[in-house]
Phi, psi and omega in degrees: 000119181284141177244014179295146179304139180285154178305330181280359182279111181302329181298332179292340179257002181085010179275160175258147178260147174251349179223137177272079182281183185299320179296325178292320176299319179297314180294320179297315180296323179294313180296322180298312180297319179296314183294316178293328175297319179291324190259001188295324179295319180294322178290319176305321186293337181254014182282102177237357182219142358283343177226134182278066182252006170061039181225011183298316179297318178296317181295319178296318178299312182297323178294312180295321180296321177297320177296317180296318179297327177292323176295315179299325179296325178295318180288332181275351183296149178305135179084009182277359180263161175066219186296337182264016179300150182298149177266180180302316182301316179298317185291314183289326177292321177296318179300313181292318182292318178297320178293323178298315181292327185258009185300137179232138173068178181297308184290323178295322177296318178293320177301319180298324178287325175300315179294323178295317178298320177295319182299325181299330180266315184294339177295340181259351181175149189226027175270188184297317181296321177295322178297319178299315179293325180296318179293325177293315178298320180298312182297319180294315183291324179293319179296322180292336182281344183264129185298318182225083183299142176237145176279154184091015183239187176303331178294319178297316180296320179296318179296320180293323177298317180294318180294326183294335182242021186298334181277002175075202183134194176288167181302312178297321180297315181296317181298316180295315181295323178296317179296315181297318179296319180294318182294318178297317179295322179299317182296337182270352186298327179298336177275355182256332178241121184302322183295326177291319179298317180295322181278345179072035182227161170274170181291131183294315179297320177297320178296322177298320179293322175299323176297318178298316180290328175297321176297325178293317178301313180297324181294318187267343180250340183085000181226133179286141177290167178301129184293155176293146175293152179302141178286143177291166177298143182286130178243149173073026177291156174304154183291336180224146179302142175098353177283122188288139172250014185289345180229056177058043174093358181288152177296132184247187181300159186269345186230145167256127181241129176227143171199153168278145185223127171265113185198159176280160183302316183298321179292326180291324177300317178292322179299317180302316181297320181290317181290326179297326178284338182276331187197211181219188183053039183280124175225124177234114184238162178120208182153179180056036174092352181232128186227154171245123187249132178226132179202151173254125185217165169270330182253087183297322180299320180294324179294321178289319178300324177298321177293322179297320179290331182279330184180226182240100177277145172209174188051048182285131177230130179234127178241128177270116185294315185264169176297137184291143176291164178300134183295149177290156177297137182249125175271115184290325181274145180305324178196149177269186186296337181270002178083019180292140182290148172288163179291310183208150179215160175243133176246125184230135173267127188221143173272139175089137182295320183296317181292320177298319179295320179300313182289328176296321177297331179278001175103004181273149167274123188248153175227115185279130177272121179277144181304124179076001181228080180295149180299148177273170176300323179295320179293322178295317178298320179297322178294321177297318178295319181297331178297334173050055182228156178286329179234134182227133171257123185254124180244099182286331176058029180197126180302321184290346181266359187300316182294314179296321180293320178297320178295316179297321179296318179296318180294323178292322178297324178295340178268005177093009179265130176277115185239131171247125179262116174263117189283061177294138186253356180203157183300325181294329175291322176296321178297317179297319179294316181295330182294334181255005180295127178225102183296344178288339179286167172295158182301313181300314181296321180295315180297319180296315180297317180292322178295318179297317180296318179294316182294334180276001183253110172280150188226156178214162180216141173251132181220165178251127182294133180273339183204169175292137178200164176268132180231174179292345178257005181121191181275131176250156178250160176304132181095347177293150175269128181252128174256108181260124177247122183055033175093349181251142178291117181251335183222137172240124181221180179251340182242129186293318181295314179296319179294322179297320178298318179297317179298316179300315180299318180295319181291322183280349174300330180272007180096168179164154179242333183219129175254127175252126178247126176244110189251130180269167178297334183281354181286155179299145178302139178080005183301312183299316180298319180296316182289323177298318178295322179297318179293318180299320182290318188262343186221087192296331185266007185255129176268159181227138174228141184238137174235153179253124185273342183076211181272156174088004180248161173301156183306321182210133170244140182233135173234140176233118179255000000 
């Protein structure tokens, strides 16, 4: 995707803009991604706060690039040409939303909130005075998103940019004054944070923000501002990557955890309090039901579990700052002749004999769910005991089993077994989790990877209605085929194969890389082959894998990763 200025871009001709219209937002997002791409190595090299992990420039670039790609998608949408071309509000909201979804690291997460704050104002007007107010709103909202703001960081630079243009003016005047204020504040950061002073560098996140504002100046004036001087060599870095400088050189948490979260505001308030007690560098940005969560912790599993309790986390990313310790010895057999416990096991509840057998071959202890008879808490506890392991990952694979599974996990913990409950809601999510299970990893890392795989898998089920009833898709009659997506009836049909194709199309409209089909003995002959051919014809980049569930399972289960 080319990011060169378009011929219609006045900045490409040296003209000044008086309004930040949609084309200007597009050009700004392109220049920002290009500039951060050029400078990311230099910014990475001076990254010493909050953790000296050398990725601030890369994270800012990836965040900005995600925002730019979202803007391009708005312009590429059907009907985006001519009179129906996107307006400023569409473009700035796309930029902010794309950055929120693609935010990486501490600084990238804060950048996404800065863009969100700007979008809230620029959607109502795009002249110089609106830009000044947008920068003030951005700085305020970004500071509010950080649990414990520190001066000498990207937050300080953002506040200085807003203060520098507070008196308003034309669009070019405001952009220049914001840039000058940010640059002056950046130069002062070594005197505000001791770790920056010792290393002899400015704040990496702040330098990235100056780059973003420099791209804005070039977009609205047609002339690039004077470049920043090269940063000096970093002095006084920790002796090994991952040693935190967030508390004046003290050793910090071992993991960075990030995830997108679908949750209500009240749940997020409770989540912030819980994560703040678990670690530091907490940043929670977003709103309107979608949030980006960033925190540094020692217990990565607890941070993810907190998100699960608050709502629906997905796109979970965990980075171990320090070199991983030597893995614990793994006992491949569930128990030896003396009855010694295995190191770790997975317990999965599965419909159908074939699916249970498949997962058992992969090393899981399985519990078959009988039609209309979900396992009890006692049966789940018995399965955990049968696994005979010191650590157990429990996959209930059914929304209705969550309470019973949680109870069984608590009872097993009381017996000295370390149990992690991953709230998988369908068998295809359990299969995805089991596929990434690696007992050689630490328990927390394994649980996080399995949770991420399950959360990234959307699921559907095809069933036959037993009686007339009211559904979210309308009234169904006995014998109708029901296509349930994420637990809700989305399609009512008369033919299972045709209904399955419709369900697949609806799920793949939101994207996907891998389709998993779990076919029961009761499904029509050739169903899997027909659906695999349908995916190959319509979705060239999507792979398909099929499993046979045998008897006792719904006719078809679908997973999209």
